[in-house]
Amino acid sequence: MVDGGADANRIKVQIQHEDFDAAAEVAALTKGRLDVGAVVTFTGLCRDEGAKLTALELEHYPGMAEDEIARVAAEAENRWSLLGGVAIHRYGKIAPGENIVLVVIASSHRAAAFAAAEFMMDYLKTRAPFWKKEHLADGGAGDWVEARDADDHAADRWRKA
Amino acid sequence: MVDGGADANRIKVQIQHEDFDAAAEVAALTKGRLDVGAVVTFTGLCRDEGAKLTALELEHYPGMAEDEIARVAAEAENRWSLLGGVAIHRYGKIAPGENIVLVVIASSHRAAAFAAAEFMMDYLKTRAPFWKKEHLADGGAGDWVEARDADDHAADRWRKA
Amino acid sequence: MAPELKLSYFAWVRERVGKSDETLNPPADVRTIADLIAWLSSRGEEYAYAFDNPTVIRAAMDRKHVKQDSAIEGAREIAFFPPMTGG
Amino acid sequence: MAPELKLSYFAWVRERVGKSDETLNPPADVRTIADLIAWLSSRGEEYAYAFDNPTVIRAAMDRKHVKQDSAIEGAREIAFFPPMTGG
């Protein structure tokens, strides 16, 4: 068993415009490790909403975006027994079919990996300072995407748990 | 939006000895699609249990393994609005650090993708006819891995939902 | 003549029985999976050992999970195995 | 002299205010986030428009989420924005 030390088990957080490579992130997390039994990967992609959109523009609050996702990550590390993870959120103009967000969680067991990954996404959705503006296919000015009550409810679930 | 027809939204099931390429499966599921907003990937790996094991030997019931995972997949397609998926389970001798099982679920929204992927894994654990035998590092004859009550409870959760 | 029935064994059930499959003709009064387990157990030490604790034994009929009180009439293949540990 | 406070605006709050940030010196009786919203709203139409419906406005103080009844004393940077839609 390769022991990468305490830091190897921490969740890495990155905010970037560039695309990410989910497979490379998973490979880096599991490389040389024989204690990882479960890896859950969530990829969020830009949808075209039935050909309505040509892009989403993601605005973010630099500095706070990293800090807030790191706080969510620290909470996940605290709640579950994890062996590492990655959270990457893109900003800027993103076309339908492109990646927006990546969360990878490695653990010995699947229940912790699933729970931590879903928790990260639910919290990130409602707490990370990102806002999406639509670019419309018809050339018109798009709206800011409205926050969904379902996302608040999804995040609230974890308080009762 | 590329419409691959009804079959493009079905979950593909494969039982094989060979390793799988999770990234290639995800790429195939999302290629050319602009309606996928969420992809959840679960990879189950062989652990060495603190250097105790040199391998796991996975025995399976050919024919029934495919059928049973296909039944679990059909149930997931029925319960959630999915845009495609893959379930691959390996058999034979698998070394620590190697892949055992892959479940990928694509959906418009993350809640369905997470739920369907976790449901697939919980059901697959307790219903798919696979059995693991340990190969011990000290050369001794290993035991058959015992079924965990936690897995039965995980599967039972979905009945109440 | 009783119909032929293929029996398959997996994991430690297979190891204890000493074979992975066989074709047998159970008598007519063997009507359920539980009857079949009892009948097999009477056929020799290896079966008695394999079916030592019938409550942990799982069964599949024609590749579908069945309970031990299920009728076996019409079955072509019945498999016995311990609780599954895949995934 | 009142201490300088950096204010940042994001998404449609930024668009309505017409700038992404500015440095202001709120009067001493502006003690909470809610006070700050009320004071800003009194400074011009663009602010009144941005803070039209204060209940939907979210705030962060020195890059941490805060409620509108939070005291702003000691803050260096306060940001206003709509509910987040990342992920």
GROMACS .gro file of C-alpha atoms in nm:
model
  496
    1MET     CA    1   0.000   0.000   0.000
    2VAL     CA    2   0.139   0.335  -0.102
    3ASP     CA    3   0.086   0.593   0.168
    4GLY     CA    4   0.087   0.937   0.018
    5GLY     CA    5   0.047   1.096   0.360
    6ALA     CA    6  -0.249   1.292   0.493
    7ASP     CA    7  -0.250   1.532   0.197
    8ALA     CA    8  -0.301   1.249  -0.051
    9ASN     CA    9  -0.642   1.198   0.106
   10ARG     CA   10  -0.750   1.562   0.074
   11ILE     CA   11  -0.986   1.687  -0.195
   12LYS     CA   12  -0.809   1.908  -0.449
   13VAL     CA   13  -1.003   2.217  -0.563
   14GLN     CA   14  -0.949   2.400  -0.892
   15ILE     CA   15  -1.132   2.686  -1.064
   16GLN     CA   16  -1.034   2.728  -1.426
   17HIS     CA   17  -1.157   2.823  -1.770
   18GLU     CA   18  -0.979   2.533  -1.943
   19ASP     CA   19  -1.147   2.199  -1.985
   20PHE     CA   20  -1.056   1.914  -1.750
   21ASP     CA   21  -0.969   1.550  -1.812
   22ALA     CA   22  -1.180   1.337  -1.578
   23ALA     CA   23  -0.989   1.018  -1.663
   24ALA     CA   24  -0.655   1.180  -1.582
   25GLU     CA   25  -0.789   1.303  -1.248
   26VAL     CA   26  -0.921   0.957  -1.160
   27ALA     CA   27  -0.589   0.799  -1.264
   28ALA     CA   28  -0.393   1.044  -1.047
   29LEU     CA   29  -0.616   0.966  -0.748
   30THR     CA   30  -0.585   0.590  -0.773
   31LYS     CA   31  -0.230   0.553  -0.906
   32GLY     CA   32  -0.022   0.311  -0.699
   33ARG     CA   33  -0.293   0.285  -0.434
   34LEU     CA   34  -0.425  -0.052  -0.325
   35ASP     CA   35  -0.666   0.080  -0.060
   36VAL     CA   36  -0.915   0.249  -0.295
   37GLY     CA   37  -1.221   0.029  -0.348
   38ALA     CA   38  -1.460   0.282  -0.495
   39VAL     CA   39  -1.434   0.590  -0.715
   40VAL     CA   40  -1.740   0.801  -0.791
   41THR     CA   41  -1.706   1.061  -1.066
   42PHE     CA   42  -1.963   1.327  -1.140
   43THR     CA   43  -1.938   1.531  -1.459
   44GLY     CA   44  -2.177   1.819  -1.518
   45LEU     CA   45  -2.218   1.923  -1.881
   46CYS     CA   46  -2.373   2.216  -2.063
   47ARG     CA   47  -2.709   2.124  -2.223
   48ASP     CA   48  -2.857   2.306  -2.523
   49GLU     CA   49  -3.208   2.293  -2.373
   50GLY     CA   50  -3.363   2.160  -2.692
   51ALA     CA   51  -3.146   2.370  -2.928
   52LYS     CA   52  -3.240   2.690  -2.740
   53LEU     CA   53  -2.884   2.773  -2.631
   54THR     CA   54  -2.555   2.824  -2.809
   55ALA     CA   55  -2.361   2.862  -2.485
   56LEU     CA   56  -2.370   2.933  -2.114
   57GLU     CA   57  -2.152   3.210  -1.975
   58LEU     CA   58  -2.034   3.125  -1.626
   59GLU     CA   59  -1.948   3.422  -1.409
   60HIS     CA   60  -1.774   3.355  -1.080
   61TYR     CA   61  -1.637   3.536  -0.777
   62PRO     CA   62  -1.261   3.474  -0.795
   63GLY     CA   63  -1.111   3.379  -0.462
   64MET     CA   64  -1.444   3.311  -0.295
   65ALA     CA   65  -1.523   3.034  -0.547
   66GLU     CA   66  -1.208   2.842  -0.446
   67ASP     CA   67  -1.262   2.914  -0.076
   68GLU     CA   68  -1.624   2.808  -0.076
   69ILE     CA   69  -1.566   2.482  -0.264
   70ALA     CA   70  -1.271   2.412  -0.031
   71ARG     CA   71  -1.509   2.461   0.265
   72VAL     CA   72  -1.756   2.217   0.109
   73ALA     CA   73  -1.467   1.973   0.048
   74ALA     CA   74  -1.347   2.004   0.408
   75GLU     CA   75  -1.701   1.929   0.529
   76ALA     CA   76  -1.712   1.617   0.307
   77GLU     CA   77  -1.371   1.501   0.438
   78ASN     CA   78  -1.506   1.549   0.788
   79ARG     CA   79  -1.826   1.355   0.735
   80TRP     CA   80  -1.697   1.054   0.542
   81SER     CA   81  -1.388   0.839   0.539
   82LEU     CA   82  -1.233   0.939   0.208
   83LEU     CA   83  -0.907   0.853   0.033
   84GLY     CA   84  -0.890   1.158  -0.190
   85GLY     CA   85  -1.087   1.364  -0.433
   86VAL     CA   86  -1.096   1.642  -0.688
   87ALA     CA   87  -1.342   1.924  -0.751
   88ILE     CA   88  -1.295   2.134  -1.065
   89HIS     CA   89  -1.535   2.409  -1.172
   90ARG     CA   90  -1.498   2.591  -1.502
   91TYR     CA   91  -1.591   2.953  -1.570
   92GLY     CA   92  -1.632   3.159  -1.887
   93LYS     CA   93  -1.820   3.072  -2.205
   94ILE     CA   94  -1.906   2.703  -2.234
   95ALA     CA   95  -2.080   2.545  -2.533
   96PRO     CA   96  -2.346   2.270  -2.514
   97GLY     CA   97  -2.181   1.930  -2.481
   98GLU     CA   98  -1.883   2.077  -2.296
   99ASN     CA   99  -1.788   2.003  -1.937
  100ILE     CA  100  -1.878   2.248  -1.659
  101VAL     CA  101  -1.795   2.074  -1.334
  102LEU     CA  102  -1.613   1.764  -1.211
  103VAL     CA  103  -1.625   1.597  -0.871
  104VAL     CA  104  -1.428   1.277  -0.811
  105ILE     CA  105  -1.427   1.098  -0.475
  106ALA     CA  106  -1.214   0.796  -0.385
  107SER     CA  107  -1.290   0.581  -0.082
  108SER     CA  108  -1.252   0.226   0.043
  109HIS     CA  109  -1.626   0.170   0.015
  110ARG     CA  110  -1.891   0.278  -0.229
  111ALA     CA  111  -2.145   0.424   0.016
  112ALA     CA  112  -1.901   0.692   0.135
  113ALA     CA  113  -1.787   0.770  -0.220
  114PHE     CA  114  -2.143   0.811  -0.348
  115ALA     CA  115  -2.258   1.017  -0.049
  116ALA     CA  116  -1.957   1.250  -0.050
  117ALA     CA  117  -1.977   1.310  -0.427
  118GLU     CA  118  -2.349   1.387  -0.416
  119PHE     CA  119  -2.307   1.605  -0.107
  120MET     CA  120  -2.028   1.800  -0.280
  121MET     CA  121  -2.248   1.862  -0.585
  122ASP     CA  122  -2.557   1.958  -0.382
  123TYR     CA  123  -2.359   2.203  -0.167
  124LEU     CA  124  -2.154   2.337  -0.454
  125LYS     CA  125  -2.475   2.411  -0.648
  126THR     CA  126  -2.620   2.627  -0.373
  127ARG     CA  127  -2.304   2.773  -0.212
  128ALA     CA  128  -2.031   2.815  -0.475
  129PRO     CA  129  -2.043   3.169  -0.621
  130PHE     CA  130  -2.110   3.093  -0.987
  131TRP     CA  131  -2.387   3.232  -1.205
  132LYS     CA  132  -2.495   3.112  -1.549
  133LYS     CA  133  -2.614   3.341  -1.825
  134GLU     CA  134  -2.773   3.197  -2.138
  135HIS     CA  135  -2.659   3.272  -2.493
  136LEU     CA  136  -2.957   3.214  -2.718
  137ALA     CA  137  -2.951   3.034  -3.052
  138ASP     CA  138  -3.178   3.302  -3.204
  139GLY     CA  139  -2.917   3.567  -3.121
  140GLY     CA  140  -3.136   3.734  -2.858
  141ALA     CA  141  -3.005   3.832  -2.517
  142GLY     CA  142  -3.041   3.538  -2.283
  143ASP     CA  143  -3.152   3.541  -1.921
  144TRP     CA  144  -2.959   3.460  -1.610
  145VAL     CA  145  -3.041   3.104  -1.513
  146GLU     CA  146  -3.271   3.107  -1.210
  147ALA     CA  147  -3.183   2.910  -0.900
  148ARG     CA  148  -3.401   2.602  -0.859
  149ASP     CA  149  -3.585   2.524  -0.537
  150ALA     CA  150  -3.498   2.160  -0.603
  151ASP     CA  151  -3.131   2.247  -0.552
  152ASP     CA  152  -3.199   2.408  -0.215
  153HIS     CA  153  -3.401   2.104  -0.110
  154ALA     CA  154  -3.121   1.872  -0.228
  155ALA     CA  155  -2.871   2.063  -0.014
  156ASP     CA  156  -3.108   2.074   0.285
  157ARG     CA  157  -3.132   1.694   0.291
  158TRP     CA  158  -2.777   1.673   0.426
  159ARG     CA  159  -2.866   1.876   0.736
  160LYS     CA  160  -3.113   1.614   0.852
  161ALA     CA  161  -2.874   1.325   0.784
  162MET     CA  162  -2.945   1.754  -3.062
  163VAL     CA  163  -2.850   1.412  -3.188
  164ASP     CA  164  -3.125   1.161  -3.138
  165GLY     CA  165  -2.984   0.813  -3.127
  166GLY     CA  166  -3.331   0.663  -3.091
  167ALA     CA  167  -3.473   0.475  -2.794
  168ASP     CA  168  -3.182   0.229  -2.783
  169ALA     CA  169  -2.928   0.507  -2.731
  170ASN     CA  170  -3.094   0.568  -2.395
  171ARG     CA  171  -3.071   0.204  -2.282
  172ILE     CA  172  -2.809   0.079  -2.037
  173LYS     CA  173  -2.554  -0.150  -2.205
  174VAL     CA  174  -2.450  -0.456  -2.003
  175GLN     CA  175  -2.121  -0.645  -2.046
  176ILE     CA  176  -1.960  -0.930  -1.854
  177GLN     CA  177  -1.595  -0.981  -1.943
  178HIS     CA  178  -1.256  -1.079  -1.810
  179GLU     CA  179  -1.075  -0.793  -1.988
  180ASP     CA  180  -1.032  -0.457  -1.823
  181PHE     CA  181  -1.260  -0.171  -1.925
  182ASP     CA  182  -1.188   0.191  -2.016
  183ALA     CA  183  -1.425   0.411  -1.814
  184ALA     CA  184  -1.329   0.725  -2.007
  185ALA     CA  185  -1.405   0.559  -2.342
  186GLU     CA  186  -1.745   0.442  -2.214
  187VAL     CA  187  -1.830   0.792  -2.090
  188ALA     CA  188  -1.715   0.943  -2.421
  189ALA     CA  189  -1.931   0.699  -2.618
  190LEU     CA  190  -2.236   0.784  -2.404
  191THR     CA  191  -2.204   1.161  -2.440
  192LYS     CA  192  -2.062   1.188  -2.792
  193GLY     CA  193  -2.259   1.429  -3.010
  194ARG     CA  194  -2.531   1.465  -2.746
  195LEU     CA  195  -2.637   1.806  -2.621
  196ASP     CA  196  -2.910   1.682  -2.386
  197VAL     CA  197  -2.684   1.515  -2.128
  198GLY     CA  198  -2.633   1.738  -1.824
  199ALA     CA  199  -2.497   1.484  -1.577
  200VAL     CA  200  -2.282   1.173  -1.593
  201VAL     CA  201  -2.217   0.966  -1.282
  202THR     CA  202  -1.945   0.702  -1.306
  203PHE     CA  203  -1.882   0.439  -1.042
  204THR     CA  204  -1.566   0.230  -1.056
  205GLY     CA  205  -1.517  -0.055  -0.811
  206LEU     CA  206  -1.157  -0.164  -0.761
  207CYS     CA  207  -0.984  -0.458  -0.596
  208ARG     CA  208  -0.830  -0.364  -0.257
  209ASP     CA  209  -0.536  -0.548  -0.100
  210GLU     CA  210  -0.696  -0.527   0.247
  211GLY     CA  211  -0.378  -0.397   0.407
  212ALA     CA  212  -0.140  -0.615   0.200
  213LYS     CA  213  -0.336  -0.929   0.294
  214LEU     CA  214  -0.438  -1.016  -0.064
  215THR     CA  215  -0.252  -1.077  -0.388
  216ALA     CA  216  -0.571  -1.111  -0.589
  217LEU     CA  217  -0.943  -1.176  -0.589
  218GLU     CA  218  -1.081  -1.454  -0.805
  219LEU     CA  219  -1.426  -1.364  -0.933
  220GLU     CA  220  -1.646  -1.660  -1.020
  221HIS     CA  221  -1.970  -1.590  -1.204
  222TYR     CA  222  -2.271  -1.768  -1.346
  223PRO     CA  223  -2.243  -1.710  -1.721
  224GLY     CA  224  -2.570  -1.614  -1.882
  225MET     CA  225  -2.744  -1.538  -1.554
  226ALA     CA  226  -2.490  -1.264  -1.471
  227GLU     CA  227  -2.580  -1.076  -1.791
  228ASP     CA  228  -2.953  -1.142  -1.746
  229GLU     CA  229  -2.960  -1.030  -1.385
  230ILE     CA  230  -2.765  -0.707  -1.444
  231ALA     CA  231  -2.990  -0.638  -1.745
  232ARG     CA  232  -3.294  -0.679  -1.514
  233VAL     CA  233  -3.139  -0.433  -1.266
  234ALA     CA  234  -3.068  -0.195  -1.556
  235ALA     CA  235  -3.426  -0.222  -1.685
  236GLU     CA  236  -3.553  -0.140  -1.335
  237ALA     CA  237  -3.326   0.169  -1.324
  238GLU     CA  238  -3.448   0.282  -1.671
  239ASN     CA  239  -3.800   0.241  -1.543
  240ARG     CA  240  -3.754   0.440  -1.225
  241TRP     CA  241  -3.552   0.734  -1.353
  242SER     CA  242  -3.539   0.946  -1.666
  243LEU     CA  243  -3.205   0.836  -1.811
  244LEU     CA  244  -3.020   0.915  -2.134
  245GLY     CA  245  -2.803   0.607  -2.140
  246GLY     CA  246  -2.567   0.399  -1.934
  247VAL     CA  247  -2.317   0.118  -1.915
  248ALA     CA  248  -2.265  -0.161  -1.663
  249ILE     CA  249  -1.953  -0.376  -1.700
  250HIS     CA  250  -1.857  -0.649  -1.453
  251ARG     CA  251  -1.528  -0.838  -1.480
  252TYR     CA  252  -1.469  -1.200  -1.380
  253GLY     CA  253  -1.155  -1.410  -1.328
  254LYS     CA  254  -0.842  -1.323  -1.134
  255ILE     CA  255  -0.809  -0.954  -1.052
  256ALA     CA  256  -0.511  -0.797  -0.873
  257PRO     CA  257  -0.533  -0.519  -0.611
  258GLY     CA  258  -0.555  -0.182  -0.781
  259GLU     CA  259  -0.734  -0.329  -1.083
  260ASN     CA  260  -1.091  -0.252  -1.187
  261ILE     CA  261  -1.375  -0.490  -1.100
  262VAL     CA  262  -1.696  -0.313  -1.195
  263LEU     CA  263  -1.809  -0.004  -1.384
  264VAL     CA  264  -2.146   0.168  -1.383
  265VAL     CA  265  -2.197   0.486  -1.585
  266ILE     CA  266  -2.530   0.670  -1.598
  267ALA     CA  267  -2.609   0.970  -1.817
  268SER     CA  268  -2.912   1.190  -1.752
  269SER     CA  269  -3.030   1.548  -1.800
  270HIS     CA  270  -3.010   1.609  -1.426
  271ARG     CA  271  -2.775   1.501  -1.153
  272ALA     CA  272  -3.027   1.364  -0.903
  273ALA     CA  273  -3.144   1.094  -1.146
  274ALA     CA  274  -2.788   1.008  -1.249
  275PHE     CA  275  -2.669   0.970  -0.889
  276ALA     CA  276  -2.975   0.772  -0.779
  277ALA     CA  277  -2.969   0.534  -1.076
  278ALA     CA  278  -2.594   0.468  -1.046
  279GLU     CA  279  -2.615   0.397  -0.673
  280PHE     CA  280  -2.927   0.184  -0.719
  281MET     CA  281  -2.750  -0.019  -0.991
  282MET     CA  282  -2.452  -0.081  -0.763
  283ASP     CA  283  -2.664  -0.170  -0.458
  284TYR     CA  284  -2.877  -0.414  -0.656
  285LEU     CA  285  -2.589  -0.556  -0.853
  286LYS     CA  286  -2.402  -0.629  -0.526
  287THR     CA  287  -2.684  -0.838  -0.385
  288ARG     CA  288  -2.839  -0.987  -0.703
  289ALA     CA  289  -2.572  -1.036  -0.969
  290PRO     CA  290  -2.432  -1.392  -0.948
  291PHE     CA  291  -2.065  -1.321  -0.874
  292TRP     CA  292  -1.857  -1.460  -0.589
  293LYS     CA  293  -1.514  -1.345  -0.476
  294LYS     CA  294  -1.244  -1.576  -0.346
  295GLU     CA  295  -0.934  -1.434  -0.182
  296HIS     CA  296  -0.578  -1.518  -0.286
  297LEU     CA  297  -0.360  -1.458   0.018
  298ALA     CA  298  -0.023  -1.283   0.017
  299ASP     CA  299   0.119  -1.550   0.250
  300GLY     CA  300   0.039  -1.816  -0.010
  301GLY     CA  301  -0.230  -1.979   0.205
  302ALA     CA  302  -0.570  -2.073   0.069
  303GLY     CA  303  -0.800  -1.776   0.095
  304ASP     CA  304  -1.164  -1.770   0.197
  305TRP     CA  305  -1.470  -1.688  -0.006
  306VAL     CA  306  -1.562  -1.328   0.071
  307GLU     CA  307  -1.871  -1.323   0.292
  308ALA     CA  308  -2.176  -1.123   0.195
  309ARG     CA  309  -2.216  -0.810   0.407
  310ASP     CA  310  -2.540  -0.723   0.582
  311ALA     CA  311  -2.465  -0.360   0.491
  312ASP     CA  312  -2.509  -0.452   0.125
  313ASP     CA  313  -2.851  -0.606   0.189
  314HIS     CA  314  -2.956  -0.297   0.381
  315ALA     CA  315  -2.828  -0.072   0.101
  316ALA     CA  316  -3.038  -0.264  -0.151
  317ASP     CA  317  -3.344  -0.264   0.079
  318ARG     CA  318  -3.343   0.117   0.097
  319TRP     CA  319  -3.470   0.134  -0.261
  320ARG     CA  320  -3.786  -0.063  -0.177
  321LYS     CA  321  -3.907   0.208   0.058
  322ALA     CA  322  -3.826   0.489  -0.186
  323MET     CA  323  -3.959  -4.123  -1.652
  324ALA     CA  324  -3.873  -3.810  -1.455
  325PRO     CA  325  -3.752  -3.521  -1.670
  326GLU     CA  326  -3.382  -3.444  -1.677
  327LEU     CA  327  -3.271  -3.148  -1.469
  328LYS     CA  328  -2.941  -2.968  -1.501
  329LEU     CA  329  -2.797  -2.868  -1.163
  330SER     CA  330  -2.522  -2.605  -1.135
  331TYR     CA  331  -2.317  -2.518  -0.829
  332PHE     CA  332  -2.110  -2.208  -0.766
  333ALA     CA  333  -1.843  -2.082  -0.524
  334TRP     CA  334  -1.815  -2.289  -0.204
  335VAL     CA  335  -2.126  -2.490  -0.289
  336ARG     CA  336  -1.943  -2.603  -0.602
  337GLU     CA  337  -1.627  -2.677  -0.404
  338ARG     CA  338  -1.816  -2.882  -0.144
  339VAL     CA  339  -2.023  -3.078  -0.396
  340GLY     CA  340  -1.702  -3.134  -0.592
  341LYS     CA  341  -1.842  -3.051  -0.935
  342SER     CA  342  -1.977  -2.747  -1.117
  343ASP     CA  343  -2.276  -2.916  -1.275
  344GLU     CA  344  -2.452  -3.244  -1.334
  345THR     CA  345  -2.775  -3.375  -1.480
  346LEU     CA  346  -3.009  -3.565  -1.249
  347ASN     CA  347  -3.363  -3.704  -1.247
  348PRO     CA  348  -3.515  -3.613  -0.913
  349PRO     CA  349  -3.809  -3.830  -0.802
  350ALA     CA  350  -4.161  -3.700  -0.855
  351ASP     CA  351  -4.214  -3.607  -0.490
  352VAL     CA  352  -3.935  -3.347  -0.513
  353ARG     CA  353  -4.160  -3.050  -0.585
  354THR     CA  354  -3.981  -2.741  -0.450
  355ILE     CA  355  -3.629  -2.604  -0.422
  356ALA     CA  356  -3.634  -2.701  -0.053
  357ASP     CA  357  -3.735  -3.058  -0.147
  358LEU     CA  358  -3.450  -3.067  -0.397
  359ILE     CA  359  -3.200  -2.952  -0.132
  360ALA     CA  360  -3.325  -3.222   0.107
  361TRP     CA  361  -3.310  -3.489  -0.163
  362LEU     CA  362  -2.958  -3.387  -0.273
  363SER     CA  363  -2.842  -3.381   0.092
  364SER     CA  364  -2.952  -3.746   0.122
  365ARG     CA  365  -2.743  -3.850  -0.179
  366GLY     CA  366  -2.399  -3.831  -0.015
  367GLU     CA  367  -2.166  -3.663   0.228
  368GLU     CA  368  -2.048  -3.399  -0.020
  369TYR     CA  369  -2.407  -3.280  -0.071
  370ALA     CA  370  -2.485  -3.298   0.301
  371TYR     CA  371  -2.178  -3.078   0.358
  372ALA     CA  372  -2.268  -2.831   0.082
  373PHE     CA  373  -2.628  -2.796   0.205
  374ASP     CA  374  -2.530  -2.814   0.572
  375ASN     CA  375  -2.704  -2.483   0.646
  376PRO     CA  376  -2.985  -2.455   0.391
  377THR     CA  377  -3.087  -2.107   0.510
  378VAL     CA  378  -2.774  -1.949   0.358
  379ILE     CA  379  -2.817  -2.128   0.024
  380ARG     CA  380  -2.951  -1.921  -0.266
  381ALA     CA  381  -3.111  -2.076  -0.573
  382ALA     CA  382  -3.183  -1.976  -0.930
  383MET     CA  383  -3.426  -2.151  -1.162
  384ASP     CA  384  -3.356  -2.108  -1.533
  385ARG     CA  385  -3.127  -1.818  -1.442
  386LYS     CA  386  -3.371  -1.627  -1.223
  387HIS     CA  387  -3.351  -1.596  -0.845
  388VAL     CA  388  -3.614  -1.807  -0.669
  389LYS     CA  389  -3.711  -1.872  -0.309
  390GLN     CA  390  -3.678  -2.217  -0.157
  391ASP     CA  391  -4.053  -2.272  -0.152
  392SER     CA  392  -4.073  -2.221  -0.528
  393ALA     CA  393  -4.208  -2.513  -0.733
  394ILE     CA  394  -3.948  -2.662  -0.966
  395GLU     CA  395  -4.193  -2.808  -1.215
  396GLY     CA  396  -4.088  -2.722  -1.568
  397ALA     CA  397  -3.738  -2.612  -1.471
  398ARG     CA  398  -3.455  -2.705  -1.704
  399GLU     CA  399  -3.170  -2.571  -1.492
  400ILE     CA  400  -3.142  -2.507  -1.120
  401ALA     CA  401  -2.835  -2.347  -0.964
  402PHE     CA  402  -2.727  -2.337  -0.600
  403PHE     CA  403  -2.481  -2.085  -0.458
  404PRO     CA  404  -2.394  -1.878  -0.151
  405PRO     CA  405  -2.504  -1.513  -0.112
  406MET     CA  406  -2.350  -1.308  -0.391
  407THR     CA  407  -2.042  -1.092  -0.337
  408GLY     CA  408  -1.989  -0.919  -0.671
  409GLY     CA  409  -1.965  -0.551  -0.737
  410MET     CA  410  -1.353   5.911   0.893
  411ALA     CA  411  -1.549   5.601   0.801
  412PRO     CA  412  -1.333   5.309   0.688
  413GLU     CA  413  -1.317   5.225   0.319
  414LEU     CA  414  -1.524   4.930   0.207
  415LYS     CA  415  -1.487   4.744  -0.120
  416LEU     CA  416  -1.819   4.647  -0.270
  417SER     CA  417  -1.843   4.379  -0.543
  418TYR     CA  418  -2.144   4.292  -0.755
  419PHE     CA  419  -2.206   3.980  -0.958
  420ALA     CA  420  -2.443   3.854  -1.229
  421TRP     CA  421  -2.761   4.064  -1.269
  422VAL     CA  422  -2.681   4.268  -0.957
  423ARG     CA  423  -2.361   4.376  -1.136
  424GLU     CA  424  -2.551   4.447  -1.458
  425ARG     CA  425  -2.813   4.656  -1.277
  426VAL     CA  426  -2.564   4.853  -1.065
  427GLY     CA  427  -2.359   4.901  -1.382
  428LYS     CA  428  -2.020   4.818  -1.233
  429SER     CA  429  -1.846   4.513  -1.091
  430ASP     CA  430  -1.693   4.685  -0.789
  431GLU     CA  431  -1.635   5.016  -0.616
  432THR     CA  432  -1.496   5.149  -0.292
  433LEU     CA  433  -1.730   5.345  -0.067
  434ASN     CA  434  -1.741   5.490   0.283
  435PRO     CA  435  -2.080   5.405   0.430
  436PRO     CA  436  -2.196   5.628   0.718
  437ALA     CA  437  -2.153   5.501   1.074
  438ASP     CA  438  -2.521   5.415   1.116
  439VAL     CA  439  -2.492   5.149   0.844
  440ARG     CA  440  -2.431   4.855   1.074
  441THR     CA  441  -2.565   4.545   0.897
  442ILE     CA  442  -2.584   4.402   0.547
  443ALA     CA  443  -2.952   4.504   0.541
  444ASP     CA  444  -2.856   4.862   0.639
  445LEU     CA  445  -2.600   4.863   0.360
  446ILE     CA  446  -2.858   4.746   0.105
  447ALA     CA  447  -3.098   5.023   0.220
  448TRP     CA  448  -2.825   5.288   0.209
  449LEU     CA  449  -2.708   5.179  -0.138
  450SER     CA  450  -3.069   5.175  -0.265
  451SER     CA  451  -3.098   5.542  -0.162
  452ARG     CA  452  -2.791   5.637  -0.366
  453GLY     CA  453  -2.946   5.616  -0.711
  454GLU     CA  454  -3.185   5.446  -0.948
  455GLU     CA  455  -2.937   5.179  -1.055
  456TYR     CA  456  -2.897   5.065  -0.693
  457ALA     CA  457  -3.269   5.088  -0.624
  458TYR     CA  458  -3.323   4.863  -0.929
  459ALA     CA  459  -3.051   4.615  -0.829
  460PHE     CA  460  -3.184   4.586  -0.472
  461ASP     CA  461  -3.548   4.610  -0.579
  462ASN     CA  462  -3.631   4.281  -0.402
  463PRO     CA  463  -3.381   4.253  -0.116
  464THR     CA  464  -3.508   3.908  -0.010
  465VAL     CA  465  -3.349   3.746  -0.318
  466ILE     CA  466  -3.014   3.920  -0.269
  467ARG     CA  467  -2.730   3.711  -0.126
  468ALA     CA  468  -2.427   3.866   0.040
  469ALA     CA  469  -2.072   3.764   0.122
  470MET     CA  470  -1.843   3.939   0.369
  471ASP     CA  471  -1.473   3.890   0.309
  472ARG     CA  472  -1.560   3.598   0.082
  473LYS     CA  473  -1.788   3.416   0.322
  474HIS     CA  474  -2.164   3.388   0.295
  475VAL     CA  475  -2.345   3.604   0.549
  476LYS     CA  476  -2.707   3.675   0.638
  477GLN     CA  477  -2.855   4.019   0.594
  478ASP     CA  478  -2.870   4.080   0.969
  479SER     CA  479  -2.493   4.026   0.999
  480ALA     CA  480  -2.289   4.317   1.135
  481ILE     CA  481  -2.049   4.461   0.878
  482GLU     CA  482  -1.804   4.607   1.127
  483GLY     CA  483  -1.448   4.516   1.032
  484ALA     CA  484  -1.539   4.400   0.682
  485ARG     CA  485  -1.297   4.484   0.404
  486GLU     CA  486  -1.505   4.351   0.114
  487ILE     CA  487  -1.875   4.291   0.078
  488ALA     CA  488  -2.026   4.127  -0.229
  489PHE     CA  489  -2.387   4.121  -0.348
  490PHE     CA  490  -2.525   3.867  -0.593
  491PRO     CA  491  -2.833   3.663  -0.685
  492PRO     CA  492  -2.879   3.301  -0.570
  493MET     CA  493  -2.599   3.089  -0.715
  494THR     CA  494  -2.649   2.870  -1.021
  495GLY     CA  495  -2.318   2.692  -1.063
  496GLY     CA  496  -2.254   2.320  -1.080
   0.00000   0.00000   0.00000
